[in-house]
PDB file of C-alpha atoms in Angstrom:
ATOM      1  CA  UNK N   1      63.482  87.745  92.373  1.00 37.00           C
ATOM      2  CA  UNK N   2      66.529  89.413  90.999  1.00 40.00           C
ATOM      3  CA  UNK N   3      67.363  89.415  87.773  1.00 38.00           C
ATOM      4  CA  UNK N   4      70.499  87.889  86.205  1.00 40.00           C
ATOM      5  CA  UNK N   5      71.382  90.501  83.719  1.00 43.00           C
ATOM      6  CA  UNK N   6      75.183  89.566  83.539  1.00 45.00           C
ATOM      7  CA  UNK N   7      76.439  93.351  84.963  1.00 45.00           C
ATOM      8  CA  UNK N   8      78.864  93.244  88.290  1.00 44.00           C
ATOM      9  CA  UNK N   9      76.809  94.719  90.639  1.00 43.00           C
ATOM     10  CA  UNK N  10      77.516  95.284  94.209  1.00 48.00           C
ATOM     11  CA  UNK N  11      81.012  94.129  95.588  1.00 59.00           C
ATOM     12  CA  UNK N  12      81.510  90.730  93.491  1.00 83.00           C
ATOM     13  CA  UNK N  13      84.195  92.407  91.500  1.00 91.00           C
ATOM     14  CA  UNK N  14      86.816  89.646  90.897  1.00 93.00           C
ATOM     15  CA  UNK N  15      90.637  90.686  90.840  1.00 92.00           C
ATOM     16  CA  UNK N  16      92.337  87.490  90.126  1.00 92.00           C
ATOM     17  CA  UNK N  17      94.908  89.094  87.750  1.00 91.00           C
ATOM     18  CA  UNK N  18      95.691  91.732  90.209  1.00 93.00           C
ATOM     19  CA  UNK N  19      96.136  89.363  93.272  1.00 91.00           C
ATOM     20  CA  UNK N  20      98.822  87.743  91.533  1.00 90.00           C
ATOM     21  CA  UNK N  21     101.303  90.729  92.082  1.00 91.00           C
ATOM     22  CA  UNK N  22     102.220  91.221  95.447  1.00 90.00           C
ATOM     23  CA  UNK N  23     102.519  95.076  95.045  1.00 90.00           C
ATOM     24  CA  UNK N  24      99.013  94.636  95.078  1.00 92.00           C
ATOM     25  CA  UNK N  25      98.287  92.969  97.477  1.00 93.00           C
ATOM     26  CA  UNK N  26     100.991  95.308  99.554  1.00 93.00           C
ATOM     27  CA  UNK N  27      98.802  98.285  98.599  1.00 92.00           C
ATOM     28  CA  UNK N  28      95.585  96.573  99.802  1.00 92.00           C
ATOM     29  CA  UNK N  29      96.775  95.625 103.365  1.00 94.00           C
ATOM     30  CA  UNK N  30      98.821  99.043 103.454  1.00 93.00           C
ATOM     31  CA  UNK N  31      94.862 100.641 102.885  1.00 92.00           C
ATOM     32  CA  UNK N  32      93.870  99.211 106.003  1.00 92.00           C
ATOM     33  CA  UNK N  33      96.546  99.581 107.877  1.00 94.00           C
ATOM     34  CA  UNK N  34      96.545 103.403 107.188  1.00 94.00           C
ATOM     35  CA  UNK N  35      92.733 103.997 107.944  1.00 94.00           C
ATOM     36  CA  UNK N  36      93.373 102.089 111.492  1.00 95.00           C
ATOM     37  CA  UNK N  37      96.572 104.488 111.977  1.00 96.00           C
ATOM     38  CA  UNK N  38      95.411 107.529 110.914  1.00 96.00           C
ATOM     39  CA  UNK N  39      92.181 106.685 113.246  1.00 96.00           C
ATOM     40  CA  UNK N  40      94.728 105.841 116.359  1.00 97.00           C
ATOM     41  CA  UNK N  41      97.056 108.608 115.620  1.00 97.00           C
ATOM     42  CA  UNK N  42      93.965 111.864 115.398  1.00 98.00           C
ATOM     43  CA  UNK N  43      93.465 111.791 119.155  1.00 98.00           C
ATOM     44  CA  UNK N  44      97.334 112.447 119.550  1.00 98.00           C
ATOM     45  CA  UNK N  45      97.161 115.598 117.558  1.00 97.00           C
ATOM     46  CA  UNK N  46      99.431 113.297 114.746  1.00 98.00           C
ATOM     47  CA  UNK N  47      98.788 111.917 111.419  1.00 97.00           C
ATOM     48  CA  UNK N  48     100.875 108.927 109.844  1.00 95.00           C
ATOM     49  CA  UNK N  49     103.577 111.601 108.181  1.00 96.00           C
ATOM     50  CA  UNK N  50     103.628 113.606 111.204  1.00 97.00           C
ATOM     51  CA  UNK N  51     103.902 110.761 113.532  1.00 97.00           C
ATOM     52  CA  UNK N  52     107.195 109.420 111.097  1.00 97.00           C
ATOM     53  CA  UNK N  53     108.788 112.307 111.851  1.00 97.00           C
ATOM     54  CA  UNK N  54     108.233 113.019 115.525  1.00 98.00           C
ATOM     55  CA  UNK N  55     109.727 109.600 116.000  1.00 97.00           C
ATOM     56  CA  UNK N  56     112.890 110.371 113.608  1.00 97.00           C
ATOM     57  CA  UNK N  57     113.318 113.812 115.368  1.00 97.00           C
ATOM     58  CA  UNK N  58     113.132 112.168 119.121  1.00 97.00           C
ATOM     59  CA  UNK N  59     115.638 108.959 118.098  1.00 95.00           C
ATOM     60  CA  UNK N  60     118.006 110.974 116.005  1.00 95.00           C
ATOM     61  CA  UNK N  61     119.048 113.983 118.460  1.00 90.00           C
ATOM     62  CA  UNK N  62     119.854 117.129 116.506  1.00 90.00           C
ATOM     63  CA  UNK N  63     118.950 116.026 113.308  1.00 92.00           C
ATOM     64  CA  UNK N  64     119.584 117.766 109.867  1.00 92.00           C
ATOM     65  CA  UNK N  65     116.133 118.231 107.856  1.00 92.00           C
ATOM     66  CA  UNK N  66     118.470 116.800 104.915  1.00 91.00           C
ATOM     67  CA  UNK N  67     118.869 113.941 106.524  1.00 92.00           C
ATOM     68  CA  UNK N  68     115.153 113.459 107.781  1.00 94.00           C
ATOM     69  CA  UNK N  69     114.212 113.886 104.147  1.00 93.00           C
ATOM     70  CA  UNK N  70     116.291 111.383 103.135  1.00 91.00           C
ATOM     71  CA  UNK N  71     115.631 108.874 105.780  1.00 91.00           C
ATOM     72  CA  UNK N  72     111.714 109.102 105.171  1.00 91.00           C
ATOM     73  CA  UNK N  73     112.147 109.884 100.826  1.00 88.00           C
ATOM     74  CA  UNK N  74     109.883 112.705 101.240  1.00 91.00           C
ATOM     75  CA  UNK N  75     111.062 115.738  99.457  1.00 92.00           C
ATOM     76  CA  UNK N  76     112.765 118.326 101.513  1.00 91.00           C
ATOM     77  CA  UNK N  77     109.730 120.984 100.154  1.00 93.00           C
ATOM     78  CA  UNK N  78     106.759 119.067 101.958  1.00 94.00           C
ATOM     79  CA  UNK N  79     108.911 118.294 105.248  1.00 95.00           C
ATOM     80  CA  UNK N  80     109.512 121.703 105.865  1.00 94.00           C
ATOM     81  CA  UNK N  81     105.861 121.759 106.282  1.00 96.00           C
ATOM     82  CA  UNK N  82     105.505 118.786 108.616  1.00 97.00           C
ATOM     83  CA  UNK N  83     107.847 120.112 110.638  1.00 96.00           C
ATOM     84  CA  UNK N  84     106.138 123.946 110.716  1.00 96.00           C
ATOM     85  CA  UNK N  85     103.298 121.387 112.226  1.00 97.00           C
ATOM     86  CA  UNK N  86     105.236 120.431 115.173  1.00 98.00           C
ATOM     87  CA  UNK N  87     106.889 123.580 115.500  1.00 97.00           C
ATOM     88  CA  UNK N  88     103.796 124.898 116.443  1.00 98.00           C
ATOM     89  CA  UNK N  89     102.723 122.186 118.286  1.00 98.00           C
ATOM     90  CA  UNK N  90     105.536 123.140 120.220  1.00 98.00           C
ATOM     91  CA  UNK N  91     107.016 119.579 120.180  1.00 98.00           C
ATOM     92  CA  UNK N  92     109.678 120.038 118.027  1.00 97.00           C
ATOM     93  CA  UNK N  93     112.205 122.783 117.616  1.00 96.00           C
ATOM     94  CA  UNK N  94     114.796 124.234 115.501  1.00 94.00           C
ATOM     95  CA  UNK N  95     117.612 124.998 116.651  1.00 90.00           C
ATOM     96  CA  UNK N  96     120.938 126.086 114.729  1.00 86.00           C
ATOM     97  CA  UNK N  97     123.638 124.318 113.959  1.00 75.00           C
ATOM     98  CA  UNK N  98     127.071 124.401 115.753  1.00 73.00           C
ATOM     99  CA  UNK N  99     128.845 123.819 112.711  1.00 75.00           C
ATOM    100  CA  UNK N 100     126.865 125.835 109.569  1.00 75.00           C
ATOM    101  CA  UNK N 101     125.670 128.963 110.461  1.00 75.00           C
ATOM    102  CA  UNK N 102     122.881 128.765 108.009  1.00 76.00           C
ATOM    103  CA  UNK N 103     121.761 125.333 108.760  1.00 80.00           C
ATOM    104  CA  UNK N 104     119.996 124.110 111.705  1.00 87.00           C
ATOM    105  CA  UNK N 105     119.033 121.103 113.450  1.00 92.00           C
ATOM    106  CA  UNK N 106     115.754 119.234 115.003  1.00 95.00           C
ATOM    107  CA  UNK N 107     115.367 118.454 118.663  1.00 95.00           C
ATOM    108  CA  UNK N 108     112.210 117.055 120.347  1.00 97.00           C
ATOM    109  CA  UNK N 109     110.837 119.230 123.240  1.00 97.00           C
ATOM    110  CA  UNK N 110     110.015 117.523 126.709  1.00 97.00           C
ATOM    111  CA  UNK N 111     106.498 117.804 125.828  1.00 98.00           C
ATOM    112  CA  UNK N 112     107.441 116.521 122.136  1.00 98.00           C
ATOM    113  CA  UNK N 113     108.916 113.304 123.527  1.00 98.00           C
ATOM    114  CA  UNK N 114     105.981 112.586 126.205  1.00 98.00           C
ATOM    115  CA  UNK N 115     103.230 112.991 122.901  1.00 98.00           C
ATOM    116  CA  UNK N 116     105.390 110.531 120.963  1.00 98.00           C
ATOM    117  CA  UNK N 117     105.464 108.488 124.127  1.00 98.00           C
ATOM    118  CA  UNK N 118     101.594 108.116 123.797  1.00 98.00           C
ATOM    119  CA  UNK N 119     101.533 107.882 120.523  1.00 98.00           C
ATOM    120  CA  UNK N 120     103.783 105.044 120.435  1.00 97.00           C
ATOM    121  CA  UNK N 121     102.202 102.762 122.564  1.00 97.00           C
ATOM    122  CA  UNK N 122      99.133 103.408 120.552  1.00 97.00           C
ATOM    123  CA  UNK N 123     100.873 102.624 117.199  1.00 96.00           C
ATOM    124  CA  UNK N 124     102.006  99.181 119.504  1.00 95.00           C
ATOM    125  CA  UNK N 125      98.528  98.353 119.765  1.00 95.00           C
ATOM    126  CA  UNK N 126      96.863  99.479 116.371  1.00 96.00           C
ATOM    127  CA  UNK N 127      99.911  97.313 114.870  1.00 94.00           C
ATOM    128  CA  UNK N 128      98.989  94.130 117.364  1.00 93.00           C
ATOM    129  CA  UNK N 129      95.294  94.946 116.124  1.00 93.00           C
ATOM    130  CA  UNK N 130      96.238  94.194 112.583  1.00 93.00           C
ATOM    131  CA  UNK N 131      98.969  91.576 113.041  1.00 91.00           C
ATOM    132  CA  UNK N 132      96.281  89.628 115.604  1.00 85.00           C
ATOM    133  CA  UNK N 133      95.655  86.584 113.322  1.00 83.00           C
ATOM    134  CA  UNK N 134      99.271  86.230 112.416  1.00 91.00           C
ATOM    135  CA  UNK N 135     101.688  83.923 113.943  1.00 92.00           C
ATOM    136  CA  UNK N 136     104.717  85.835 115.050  1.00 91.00           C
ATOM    137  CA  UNK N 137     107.089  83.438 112.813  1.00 92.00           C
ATOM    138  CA  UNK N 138     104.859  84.672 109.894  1.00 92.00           C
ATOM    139  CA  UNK N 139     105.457  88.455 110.475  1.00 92.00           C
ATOM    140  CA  UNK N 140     109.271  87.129 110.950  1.00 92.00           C
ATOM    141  CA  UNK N 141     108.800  86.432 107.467  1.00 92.00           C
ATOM    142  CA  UNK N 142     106.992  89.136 106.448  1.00 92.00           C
ATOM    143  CA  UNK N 143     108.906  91.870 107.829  1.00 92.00           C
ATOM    144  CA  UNK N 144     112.152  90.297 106.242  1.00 92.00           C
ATOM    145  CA  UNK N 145     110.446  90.114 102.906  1.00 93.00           C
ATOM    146  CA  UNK N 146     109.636  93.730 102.673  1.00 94.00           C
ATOM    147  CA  UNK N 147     113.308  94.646 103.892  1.00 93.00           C
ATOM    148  CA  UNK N 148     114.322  92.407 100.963  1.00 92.00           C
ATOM    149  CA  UNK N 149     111.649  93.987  98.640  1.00 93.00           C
ATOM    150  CA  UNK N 150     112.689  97.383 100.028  1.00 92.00           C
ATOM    151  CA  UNK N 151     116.374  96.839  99.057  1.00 91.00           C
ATOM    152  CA  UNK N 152     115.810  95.582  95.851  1.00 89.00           C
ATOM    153  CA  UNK N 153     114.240  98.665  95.041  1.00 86.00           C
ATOM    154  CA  UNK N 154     117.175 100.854  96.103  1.00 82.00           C
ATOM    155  CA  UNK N 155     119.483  98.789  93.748  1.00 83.00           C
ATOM    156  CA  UNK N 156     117.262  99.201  90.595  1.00 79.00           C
TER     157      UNK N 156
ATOM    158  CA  UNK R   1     139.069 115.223 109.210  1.00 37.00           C
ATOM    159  CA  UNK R   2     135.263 115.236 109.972  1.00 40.00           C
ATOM    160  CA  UNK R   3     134.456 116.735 113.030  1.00 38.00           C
ATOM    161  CA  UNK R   4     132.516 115.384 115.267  1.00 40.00           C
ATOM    162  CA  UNK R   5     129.661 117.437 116.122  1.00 43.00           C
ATOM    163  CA  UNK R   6     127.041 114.839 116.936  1.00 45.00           C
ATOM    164  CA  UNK R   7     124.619 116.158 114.598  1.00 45.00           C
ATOM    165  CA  UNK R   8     123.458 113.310 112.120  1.00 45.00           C
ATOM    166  CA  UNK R   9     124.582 113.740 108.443  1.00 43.00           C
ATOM    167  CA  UNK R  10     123.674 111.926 105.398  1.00 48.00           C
ATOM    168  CA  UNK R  11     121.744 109.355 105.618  1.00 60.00           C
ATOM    169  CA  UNK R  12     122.757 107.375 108.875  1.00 83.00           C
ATOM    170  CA  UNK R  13     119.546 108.353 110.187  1.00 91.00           C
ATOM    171  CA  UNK R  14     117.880 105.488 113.673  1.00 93.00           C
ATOM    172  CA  UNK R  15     115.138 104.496 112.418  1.00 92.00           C
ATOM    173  CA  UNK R  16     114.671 101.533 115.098  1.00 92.00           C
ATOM    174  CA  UNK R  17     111.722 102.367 116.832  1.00 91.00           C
ATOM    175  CA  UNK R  18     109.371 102.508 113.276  1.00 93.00           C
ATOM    176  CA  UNK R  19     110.928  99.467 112.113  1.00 91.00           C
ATOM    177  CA  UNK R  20     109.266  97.861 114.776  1.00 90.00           C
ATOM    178  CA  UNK R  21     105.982  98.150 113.323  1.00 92.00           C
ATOM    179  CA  UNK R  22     105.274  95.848 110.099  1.00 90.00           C
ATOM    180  CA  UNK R  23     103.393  99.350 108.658  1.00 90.00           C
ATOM    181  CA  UNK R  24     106.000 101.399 108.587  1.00 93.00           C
ATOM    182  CA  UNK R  25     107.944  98.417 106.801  1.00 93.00           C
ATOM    183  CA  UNK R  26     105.229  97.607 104.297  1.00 93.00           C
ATOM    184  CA  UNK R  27     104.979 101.667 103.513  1.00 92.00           C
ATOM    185  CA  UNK R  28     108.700 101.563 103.020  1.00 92.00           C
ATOM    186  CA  UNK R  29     108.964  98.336 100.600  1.00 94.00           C
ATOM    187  CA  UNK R  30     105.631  99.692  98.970  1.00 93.00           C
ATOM    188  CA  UNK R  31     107.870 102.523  97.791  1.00 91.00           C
ATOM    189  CA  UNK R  32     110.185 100.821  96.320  1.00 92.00           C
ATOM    190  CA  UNK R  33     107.403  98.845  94.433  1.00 94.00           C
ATOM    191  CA  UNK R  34     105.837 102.066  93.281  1.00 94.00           C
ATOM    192  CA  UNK R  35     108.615 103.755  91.950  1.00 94.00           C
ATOM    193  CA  UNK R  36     109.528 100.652  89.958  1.00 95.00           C
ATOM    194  CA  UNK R  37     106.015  99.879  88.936  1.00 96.00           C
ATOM    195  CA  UNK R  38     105.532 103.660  87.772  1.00 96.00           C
ATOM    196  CA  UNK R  39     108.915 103.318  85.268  1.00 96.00           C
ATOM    197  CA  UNK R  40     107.455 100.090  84.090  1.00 97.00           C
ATOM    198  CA  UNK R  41     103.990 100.797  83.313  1.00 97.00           C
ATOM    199  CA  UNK R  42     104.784 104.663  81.964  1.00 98.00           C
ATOM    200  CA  UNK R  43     105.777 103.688  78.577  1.00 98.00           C
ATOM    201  CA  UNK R  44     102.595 101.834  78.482  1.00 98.00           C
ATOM    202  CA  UNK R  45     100.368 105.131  78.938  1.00 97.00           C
ATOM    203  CA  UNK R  46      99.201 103.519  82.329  1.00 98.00           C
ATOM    204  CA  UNK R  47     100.018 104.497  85.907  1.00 97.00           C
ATOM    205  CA  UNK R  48      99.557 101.913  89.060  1.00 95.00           C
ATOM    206  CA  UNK R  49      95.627 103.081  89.111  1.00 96.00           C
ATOM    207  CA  UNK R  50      94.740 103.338  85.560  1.00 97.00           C
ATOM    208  CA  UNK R  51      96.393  99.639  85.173  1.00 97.00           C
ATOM    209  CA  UNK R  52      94.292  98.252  88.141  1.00 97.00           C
ATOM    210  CA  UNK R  53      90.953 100.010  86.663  1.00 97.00           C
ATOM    211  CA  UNK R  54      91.928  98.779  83.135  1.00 98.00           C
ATOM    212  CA  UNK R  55      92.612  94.786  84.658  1.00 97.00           C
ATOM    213  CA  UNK R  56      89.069  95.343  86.200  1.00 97.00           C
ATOM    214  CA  UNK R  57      87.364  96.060  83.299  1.00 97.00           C
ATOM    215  CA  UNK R  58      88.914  93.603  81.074  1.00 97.00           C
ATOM    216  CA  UNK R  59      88.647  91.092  83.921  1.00 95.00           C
ATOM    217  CA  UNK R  60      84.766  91.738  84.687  1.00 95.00           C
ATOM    218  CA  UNK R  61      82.973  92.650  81.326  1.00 90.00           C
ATOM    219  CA  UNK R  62      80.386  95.030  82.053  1.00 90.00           C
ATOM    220  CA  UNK R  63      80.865  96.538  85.311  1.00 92.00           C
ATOM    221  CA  UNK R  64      79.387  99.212  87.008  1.00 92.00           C
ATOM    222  CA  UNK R  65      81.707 102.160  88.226  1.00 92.00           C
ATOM    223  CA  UNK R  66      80.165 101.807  91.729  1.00 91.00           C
ATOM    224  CA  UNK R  67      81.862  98.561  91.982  1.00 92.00           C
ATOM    225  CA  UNK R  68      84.588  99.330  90.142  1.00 94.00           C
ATOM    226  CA  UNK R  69      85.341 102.124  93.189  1.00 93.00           C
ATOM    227  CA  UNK R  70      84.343  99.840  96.004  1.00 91.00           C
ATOM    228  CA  UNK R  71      86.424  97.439  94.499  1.00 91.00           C
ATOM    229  CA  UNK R  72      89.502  99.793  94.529  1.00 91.00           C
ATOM    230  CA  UNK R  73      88.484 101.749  97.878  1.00 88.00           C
ATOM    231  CA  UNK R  74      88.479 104.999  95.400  1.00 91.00           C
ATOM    232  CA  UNK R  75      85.769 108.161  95.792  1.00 92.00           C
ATOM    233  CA  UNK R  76      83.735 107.655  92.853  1.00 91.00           C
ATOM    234  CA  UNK R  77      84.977 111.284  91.966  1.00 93.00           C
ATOM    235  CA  UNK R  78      88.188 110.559  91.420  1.00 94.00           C
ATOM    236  CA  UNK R  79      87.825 107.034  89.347  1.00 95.00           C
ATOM    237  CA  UNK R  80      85.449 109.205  86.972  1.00 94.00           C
ATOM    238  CA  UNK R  81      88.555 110.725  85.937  1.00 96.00           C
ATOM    239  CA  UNK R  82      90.518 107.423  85.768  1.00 97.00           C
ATOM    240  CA  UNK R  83      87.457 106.422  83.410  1.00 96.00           C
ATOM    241  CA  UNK R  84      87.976 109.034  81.503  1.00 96.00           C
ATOM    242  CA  UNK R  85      91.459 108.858  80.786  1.00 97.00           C
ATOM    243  CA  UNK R  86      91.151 105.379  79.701  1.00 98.00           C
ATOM    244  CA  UNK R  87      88.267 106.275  77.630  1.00 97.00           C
ATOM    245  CA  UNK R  88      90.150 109.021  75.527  1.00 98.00           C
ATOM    246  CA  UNK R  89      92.727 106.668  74.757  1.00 98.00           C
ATOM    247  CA  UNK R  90      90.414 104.366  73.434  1.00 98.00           C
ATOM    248  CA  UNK R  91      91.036 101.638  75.611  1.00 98.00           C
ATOM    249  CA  UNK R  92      87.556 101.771  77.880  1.00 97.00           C
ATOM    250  CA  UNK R  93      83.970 102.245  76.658  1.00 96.00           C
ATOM    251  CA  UNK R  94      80.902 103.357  78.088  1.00 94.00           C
ATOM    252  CA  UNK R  95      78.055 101.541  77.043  1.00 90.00           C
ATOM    253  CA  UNK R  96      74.607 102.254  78.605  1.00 87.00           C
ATOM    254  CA  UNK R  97      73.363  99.507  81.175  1.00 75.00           C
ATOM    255  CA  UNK R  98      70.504  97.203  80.050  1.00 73.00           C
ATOM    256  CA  UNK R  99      68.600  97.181  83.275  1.00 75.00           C
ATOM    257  CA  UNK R 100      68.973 101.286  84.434  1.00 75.00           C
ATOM    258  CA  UNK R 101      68.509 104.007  82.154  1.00 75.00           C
ATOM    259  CA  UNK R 102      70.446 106.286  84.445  1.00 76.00           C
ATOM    260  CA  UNK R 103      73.329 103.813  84.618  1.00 80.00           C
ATOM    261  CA  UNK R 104      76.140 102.850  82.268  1.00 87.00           C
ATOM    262  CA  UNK R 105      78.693  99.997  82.295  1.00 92.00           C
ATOM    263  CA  UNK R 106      82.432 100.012  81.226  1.00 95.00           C
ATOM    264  CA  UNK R 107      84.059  97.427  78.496  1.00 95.00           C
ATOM    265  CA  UNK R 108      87.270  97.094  77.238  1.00 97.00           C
ATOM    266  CA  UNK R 109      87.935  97.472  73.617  1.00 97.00           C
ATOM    267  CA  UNK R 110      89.709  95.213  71.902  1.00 97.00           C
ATOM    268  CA  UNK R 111      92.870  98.052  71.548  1.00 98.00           C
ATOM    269  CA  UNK R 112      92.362  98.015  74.964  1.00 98.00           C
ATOM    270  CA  UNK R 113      93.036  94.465  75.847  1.00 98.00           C
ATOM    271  CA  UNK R 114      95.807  94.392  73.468  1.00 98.00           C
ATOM    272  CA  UNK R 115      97.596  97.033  75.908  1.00 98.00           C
ATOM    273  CA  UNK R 116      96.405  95.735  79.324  1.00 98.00           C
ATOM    274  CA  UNK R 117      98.129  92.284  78.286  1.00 98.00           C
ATOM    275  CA  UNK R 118     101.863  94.004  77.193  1.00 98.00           C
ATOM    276  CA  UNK R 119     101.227  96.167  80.572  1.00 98.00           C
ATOM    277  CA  UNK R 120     100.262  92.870  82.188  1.00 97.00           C
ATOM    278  CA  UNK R 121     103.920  90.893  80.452  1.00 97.00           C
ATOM    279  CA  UNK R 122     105.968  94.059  82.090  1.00 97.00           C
ATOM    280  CA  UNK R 123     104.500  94.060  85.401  1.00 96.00           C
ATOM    281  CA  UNK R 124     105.326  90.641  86.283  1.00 95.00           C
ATOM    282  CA  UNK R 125     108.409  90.968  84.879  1.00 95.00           C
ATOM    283  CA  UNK R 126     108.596  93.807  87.206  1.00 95.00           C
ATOM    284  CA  UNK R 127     106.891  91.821  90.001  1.00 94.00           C
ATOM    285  CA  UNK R 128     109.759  88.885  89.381  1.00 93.00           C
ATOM    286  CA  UNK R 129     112.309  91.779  89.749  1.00 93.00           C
ATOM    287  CA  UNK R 130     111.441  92.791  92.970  1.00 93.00           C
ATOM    288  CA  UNK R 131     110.745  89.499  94.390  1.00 91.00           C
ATOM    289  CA  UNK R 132     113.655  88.175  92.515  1.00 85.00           C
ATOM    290  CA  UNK R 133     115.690  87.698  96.252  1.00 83.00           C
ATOM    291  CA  UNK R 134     112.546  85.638  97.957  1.00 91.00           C
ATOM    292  CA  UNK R 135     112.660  82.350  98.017  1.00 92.00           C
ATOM    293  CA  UNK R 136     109.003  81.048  96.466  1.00 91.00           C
ATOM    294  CA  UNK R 137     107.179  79.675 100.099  1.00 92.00           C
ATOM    295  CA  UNK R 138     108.105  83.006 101.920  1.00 92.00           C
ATOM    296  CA  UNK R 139     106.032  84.855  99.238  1.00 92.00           C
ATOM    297  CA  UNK R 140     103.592  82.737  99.525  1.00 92.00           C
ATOM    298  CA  UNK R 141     103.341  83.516 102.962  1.00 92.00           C
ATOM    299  CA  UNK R 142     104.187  87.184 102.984  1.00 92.00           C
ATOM    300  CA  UNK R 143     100.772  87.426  99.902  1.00 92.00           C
ATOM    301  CA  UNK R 144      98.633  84.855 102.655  1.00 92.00           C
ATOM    302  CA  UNK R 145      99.749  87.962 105.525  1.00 93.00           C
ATOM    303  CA  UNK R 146      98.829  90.447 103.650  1.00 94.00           C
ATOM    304  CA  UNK R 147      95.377  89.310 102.776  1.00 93.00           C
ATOM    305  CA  UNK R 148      95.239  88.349 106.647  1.00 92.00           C
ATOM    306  CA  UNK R 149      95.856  92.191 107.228  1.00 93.00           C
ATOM    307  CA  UNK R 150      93.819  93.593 104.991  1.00 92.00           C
ATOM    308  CA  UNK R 151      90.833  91.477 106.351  1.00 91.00           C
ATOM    309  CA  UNK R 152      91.795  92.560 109.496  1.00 89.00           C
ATOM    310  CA  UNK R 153      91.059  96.187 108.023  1.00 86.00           C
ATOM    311  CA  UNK R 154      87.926  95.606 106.883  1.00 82.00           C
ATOM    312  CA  UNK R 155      86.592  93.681 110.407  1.00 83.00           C
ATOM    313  CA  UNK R 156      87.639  97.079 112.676  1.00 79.00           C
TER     314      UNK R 156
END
């Protein structure tokens, strides 16, 4: 028999208040979706930052890393890094810049562009995966919300 | 006059192909909702996790840390230190369990639940803000696709 001592045990843990807020509930989906991404991207050598920037560097040809940075609000400090990671994957390189002699710009090797390729139609699934239950007028709405939740931020 | 050089400057950075996937949207609106939630809740003393371990507490008297960290999906490690910060400002208590010697439980103190209900005012005043563009059913159905997605999560 067990005892009804009045403690939360287990997983009955009751966020009412929290579920109200939709940043919340934002974070909570965004948890699963990264732990099914960042288990579909490993096999491709990529993680969820990584991945974000291949596919900036591939769509955006000769690309500033001032620009990247700015495009994926990561500080300029950490992308450097990211891209030393594909650098040496030897999928991206640097190459300099026909304007600025001490700048330089990204470009996507051959083999860069056929790991994104894979990678991509891996990310299609993973996000079918999560979006299965979902009628596609829903995530019509959804993904309209967030670009109006986005926005808002940017003008606070 | 600019030159042309077709390198990409500023900010008009393609980012079509990761708009296509609702995670790279809800990562980039769930920015914008951090960054807002952070200003509100810092002259509080609270940051986005110490408020959501603080509206556990108050909302579940006596819980146990294990399901306080299930609850959140944090490493026990890391919510110890959550604990603790809300214990030195006198706003969490640990109070030894009834049933396990080993064991403790967390309550809020009264000072406590003074603060987590002005933090509580702000944040959906904050919440209102960035919704403030949406009309009323589409949140409704963006918060019913989220908890679709995170369930989704948890069946994989």
């Amino acid at each position: 028999m067990r005892e009804t001592t009045g403690e939360q045990v287990g997983t009955n843990v009751s966020d009412t208040a929290l579920r109200g807020f939709v940043g919340y509930n934002m974070k909570r989906a965004f948890n699963a979706v990264q732990a099914d991404l960042t288990r579909t991207l490993a096999p491709h050598g990529l993680r969820m930052i990584t991945y974000s920037v291949l596919a900036l560097v591939v769509e955006n040809p000769r690309l500033r890393p001032s620009a990247l940075a700015k495009a994926l609000t990561v500080e300029r400090a950490n992308l450097v890094v990211y891209v030393d990671q594909l650098e040496q994957a030897g999928w991206v390189t640097r190459t300099p810049s026909s304007t600025d002699r001490r700048a330089y710009a990204l470009q996507a090797t051959l083999e860069g562009q056929q790991v994104y390729a894979r990678a991509m139609a891996a990310v299609r699934d993973h996000d079918q995966r999560m979006l299965g239950a979902l009628d596609p007028s829903d995530v019509a709405v959804v993904n309209k919300a967030l670009a109006t939740i986005e926005a808002q931020g940017r003008s606070l």
